[in-house]
PDB file of C-alpha atoms in Angstrom:
ATOM      1  CA  MET A  75     -34.121  33.750 -10.851  1.00  0.00           C
ATOM      2  CA  LYS A  76     -34.976  36.827 -12.868  1.00  0.00           C
ATOM      3  CA  VAL A  77     -34.545  40.216 -11.196  1.00  0.00           C
ATOM      4  CA  GLU A  78     -37.559  42.299 -12.122  1.00  0.00           C
ATOM      5  CA  ASN A  79     -36.607  45.498 -10.301  1.00  0.00           C
ATOM      6  CA  PRO A  80     -32.831  45.830  -9.709  1.00  0.00           C
ATOM      7  CA  ASP A  81     -33.248  48.951  -7.556  1.00  0.00           C
ATOM      8  CA  ASN A  82     -35.395  47.084  -5.053  1.00  0.00           C
ATOM      9  CA  PHE A  83     -33.440  43.845  -5.359  1.00  0.00           C
ATOM     10  CA  PHE A  84     -30.106  45.423  -4.461  1.00  0.00           C
ATOM     11  CA  MET A  85     -31.483  47.718  -1.781  1.00  0.00           C
ATOM     12  CA  GLN A  86     -30.709  46.237   1.607  1.00  0.00           C
ATOM     13  CA  ASP A  87     -32.121  47.107   4.942  1.00  0.00           C
ATOM     14  CA  ILE A  88     -29.067  47.609   7.154  1.00  0.00           C
ATOM     15  CA  GLN A  89     -30.989  45.951   9.999  1.00  0.00           C
ATOM     16  CA  THR A  90     -31.305  42.706   8.042  1.00  0.00           C
ATOM     17  CA  PRO A  91     -28.104  40.636   7.845  1.00  0.00           C
ATOM     18  CA  VAL A  92     -27.454  38.809   4.608  1.00  0.00           C
ATOM     19  CA  ASN A  93     -26.426  35.194   5.097  1.00  0.00           C
ATOM     20  CA  ILE A  94     -25.223  32.682   2.590  1.00  0.00           C
ATOM     21  CA  THR A  95     -26.836  29.406   3.532  1.00  0.00           C
ATOM     22  CA  ASP A  96     -27.372  27.682   0.211  1.00  0.00           C
ATOM     23  CA  ILE A  97     -23.731  26.633  -0.216  1.00  0.00           C
ATOM     24  CA  ASN A  98     -23.260  23.058   0.881  1.00  0.00           C
ATOM     25  CA  MET A  99     -19.713  21.911   1.654  1.00  0.00           C
ATOM     26  CA  LYS A 100     -19.820  18.136   1.943  1.00  0.00           C
ATOM     27  CA  VAL A 101     -17.235  16.144   3.873  1.00  0.00           C
ATOM     28  CA  LEU A 102     -16.194  14.441   0.621  1.00  0.00           C
ATOM     29  CA  ASP A 103     -15.620  17.873  -0.959  1.00  0.00           C
ATOM     30  CA  LEU A 104     -13.328  18.849   1.911  1.00  0.00           C
ATOM     31  CA  GLU A 105     -11.445  15.564   1.655  1.00  0.00           C
ATOM     32  CA  ARG A 106     -10.912  16.122  -2.086  1.00  0.00           C
ATOM     33  CA  LYS A 107      -9.710  19.682  -1.528  1.00  0.00           C
ATOM     34  CA  ILE A 108      -7.242  18.545   1.130  1.00  0.00           C
ATOM     35  CA  GLU A 109      -5.964  15.794  -1.164  1.00  0.00           C
ATOM     36  CA  ASN A 110      -5.388  18.387  -3.917  1.00  0.00           C
ATOM     37  CA  MET A 111      -3.318  20.681  -1.678  1.00  0.00           C
ATOM     38  CA  PRO A 112       0.359  20.879  -2.619  1.00  0.00           C
ATOM     39  CA  LEU A 113       2.395  18.749  -0.212  1.00  0.00           C
ATOM     40  CA  HIS A 114       5.222  21.225   0.309  1.00  0.00           C
ATOM     41  CA  SER A 115       4.008  24.774   0.699  1.00  0.00           C
ATOM     42  CA  THR A 116       4.946  27.647   2.967  1.00  0.00           C
ATOM     43  CA  LEU A 117       3.380  27.778   6.409  1.00  0.00           C
ATOM     44  CA  GLY A 118       0.261  29.867   6.528  1.00  0.00           C
ATOM     45  CA  THR A 119      -0.587  32.404   9.193  1.00  0.00           C
ATOM     46  CA  ASP A 120      -2.121  29.642  11.309  1.00  0.00           C
ATOM     47  CA  SER A 121       1.231  27.740  11.358  1.00  0.00           C
ATOM     48  CA  TRP A 122      -0.418  24.626   9.944  1.00  0.00           C
ATOM     49  CA  ASN A 123       1.595  23.133   7.142  1.00  0.00           C
ATOM     50  CA  SER A 124       0.025  21.167   4.329  1.00  0.00           C
ATOM     51  CA  ILE A 125       1.699  17.915   5.422  1.00  0.00           C
ATOM     52  CA  LEU A 126      -0.024  18.113   8.824  1.00  0.00           C
ATOM     53  CA  ILE A 127      -3.378  18.866   7.212  1.00  0.00           C
ATOM     54  CA  LYS A 128      -3.010  15.994   4.749  1.00  0.00           C
ATOM     55  CA  LYS A 129      -1.876  13.472   7.386  1.00  0.00           C
ATOM     56  CA  CYS A 130      -4.630  14.408   9.871  1.00  0.00           C
ATOM     57  CA  LYS A 131      -7.306  14.738   7.214  1.00  0.00           C
ATOM     58  CA  MET A 132      -9.884  12.348   8.626  1.00  0.00           C
ATOM     59  CA  PRO A 133     -10.315  13.805  12.144  1.00  0.00           C
ATOM     60  CA  GLU A 134     -10.176  17.416  10.978  1.00  0.00           C
ATOM     61  CA  VAL A 135     -12.566  17.196   8.024  1.00  0.00           C
ATOM     62  CA  GLN A 136     -15.653  16.933  10.230  1.00  0.00           C
ATOM     63  CA  ALA A 137     -14.508  19.900  12.340  1.00  0.00           C
ATOM     64  CA  LEU A 138     -13.757  21.973   9.236  1.00  0.00           C
ATOM     65  CA  SER A 139     -17.200  21.276   7.815  1.00  0.00           C
ATOM     66  CA  ILE A 140     -18.761  22.504  11.080  1.00  0.00           C
ATOM     67  CA  VAL A 141     -16.632  25.675  11.040  1.00  0.00           C
ATOM     68  CA  TRP A 142     -17.560  26.316   7.397  1.00  0.00           C
ATOM     69  CA  ARG A 143     -21.294  25.777   7.970  1.00  0.00           C
ATOM     70  CA  ARG A 144     -21.293  27.970  11.093  1.00  0.00           C
ATOM     71  CA  SER A 145     -19.376  30.682   9.259  1.00  0.00           C
ATOM     72  CA  LEU A 146     -21.942  30.710   6.446  1.00  0.00           C
ATOM     73  CA  GLU A 147     -24.876  30.709   8.860  1.00  0.00           C
ATOM     74  CA  MET A 148     -23.478  33.636  10.849  1.00  0.00           C
ATOM     75  CA  GLY A 149     -22.287  35.493   7.757  1.00  0.00           C
ATOM     76  CA  GLU A 150     -18.843  35.895   9.303  1.00  0.00           C
ATOM     77  CA  ILE A 151     -15.392  34.474   8.791  1.00  0.00           C
ATOM     78  CA  PRO A 152     -13.292  33.915  11.938  1.00  0.00           C
ATOM     79  CA  ASN A 153     -10.690  36.674  12.283  1.00  0.00           C
ATOM     80  CA  ALA A 154      -7.852  34.160  12.479  1.00  0.00           C
ATOM     81  CA  LEU A 155      -8.705  33.027   8.943  1.00  0.00           C
ATOM     82  CA  LYS A 156      -8.690  36.566   7.510  1.00  0.00           C
ATOM     83  CA  VAL A 157      -5.077  37.360   8.415  1.00  0.00           C
ATOM     84  CA  ALA A 158      -2.391  37.356   5.725  1.00  0.00           C
ATOM     85  CA  ASP A 159       1.343  37.849   5.992  1.00  0.00           C
ATOM     86  CA  ILE A 160       2.940  39.620   3.039  1.00  0.00           C
ATOM     87  CA  ALA A 161       6.341  38.296   2.043  1.00  0.00           C
ATOM     88  CA  PRO A 162       8.644  39.539  -0.727  1.00  0.00           C
ATOM     89  CA  LEU A 163       9.362  37.014  -3.472  1.00  0.00           C
ATOM     90  CA  HIS A 164      12.471  37.576  -5.576  1.00  0.00           C
ATOM     91  CA  LYS A 165      11.662  37.668  -9.306  1.00  0.00           C
ATOM     92  CA  GLY A 166      15.237  37.736 -10.549  1.00  0.00           C
ATOM     93  CA  GLY A 167      17.974  40.275 -11.086  1.00  0.00           C
ATOM     94  CA  SER A 168      19.728  42.186  -8.342  1.00  0.00           C
ATOM     95  CA  ARG A 169      18.493  41.348  -4.853  1.00  0.00           C
ATOM     96  CA  ALA A 170      19.397  44.896  -3.813  1.00  0.00           C
ATOM     97  CA  LEU A 171      16.615  46.457  -5.922  1.00  0.00           C
ATOM     98  CA  ALA A 172      13.091  46.536  -4.545  1.00  0.00           C
ATOM     99  CA  LYS A 173      11.608  46.405  -8.065  1.00  0.00           C
ATOM    100  CA  ASN A 174      12.936  42.843  -8.396  1.00  0.00           C
ATOM    101  CA  TYR A 175      10.516  41.575  -5.750  1.00  0.00           C
ATOM    102  CA  ARG A 176       6.785  41.003  -5.786  1.00  0.00           C
ATOM    103  CA  PRO A 177       4.526  40.670  -2.760  1.00  0.00           C
ATOM    104  CA  VAL A 178       3.042  37.285  -1.934  1.00  0.00           C
ATOM    105  CA  ALA A 179       0.190  36.925   0.560  1.00  0.00           C
ATOM    106  CA  LEU A 180       0.617  33.962   2.881  1.00  0.00           C
ATOM    107  CA  THR A 181      -2.792  32.982   4.223  1.00  0.00           C
ATOM    108  CA  SER A 182      -4.193  30.178   6.337  1.00  0.00           C
ATOM    109  CA  HIS A 183      -4.316  26.799   4.598  1.00  0.00           C
ATOM    110  CA  VAL A 184      -7.744  26.300   6.159  1.00  0.00           C
ATOM    111  CA  ILE A 185      -9.202  29.362   4.404  1.00  0.00           C
ATOM    112  CA  GLU A 186      -7.514  28.258   1.170  1.00  0.00           C
ATOM    113  CA  ILE A 187      -9.465  24.999   1.399  1.00  0.00           C
ATOM    114  CA  PHE A 188     -12.709  26.982   1.696  1.00  0.00           C
ATOM    115  CA  GLU A 189     -11.755  29.368  -1.130  1.00  0.00           C
ATOM    116  CA  SER A 190     -10.848  26.667  -3.632  1.00  0.00           C
ATOM    117  CA  ASP A 191     -13.410  25.503  -6.161  1.00  0.00           C
TER     118      ASP A 191
END
């Protein structure tokens, strides 16, 4: 699609919500993404570990596809999936120095499935 007039194209009426509905997440896509998750990873903010998600893949895939589709239709992400815990990860050197740590965001494994390519 060629944008003829960028000023008009990017102007949005605040009354009109913008929804992303042309993204199609198929059940097979979700299954592949779950299969590609690392088996041993830190618990996310939802307390689901990757082993649980991988073992229960079949019953949860259909539910996840419904959540994803509904989220796109409404133009909203559930608040529980937007939460991240920040944890310090030691990079090396003295553990007493703050500069030897970097922050790592621990997010929900469910949102990571949706964010992956």
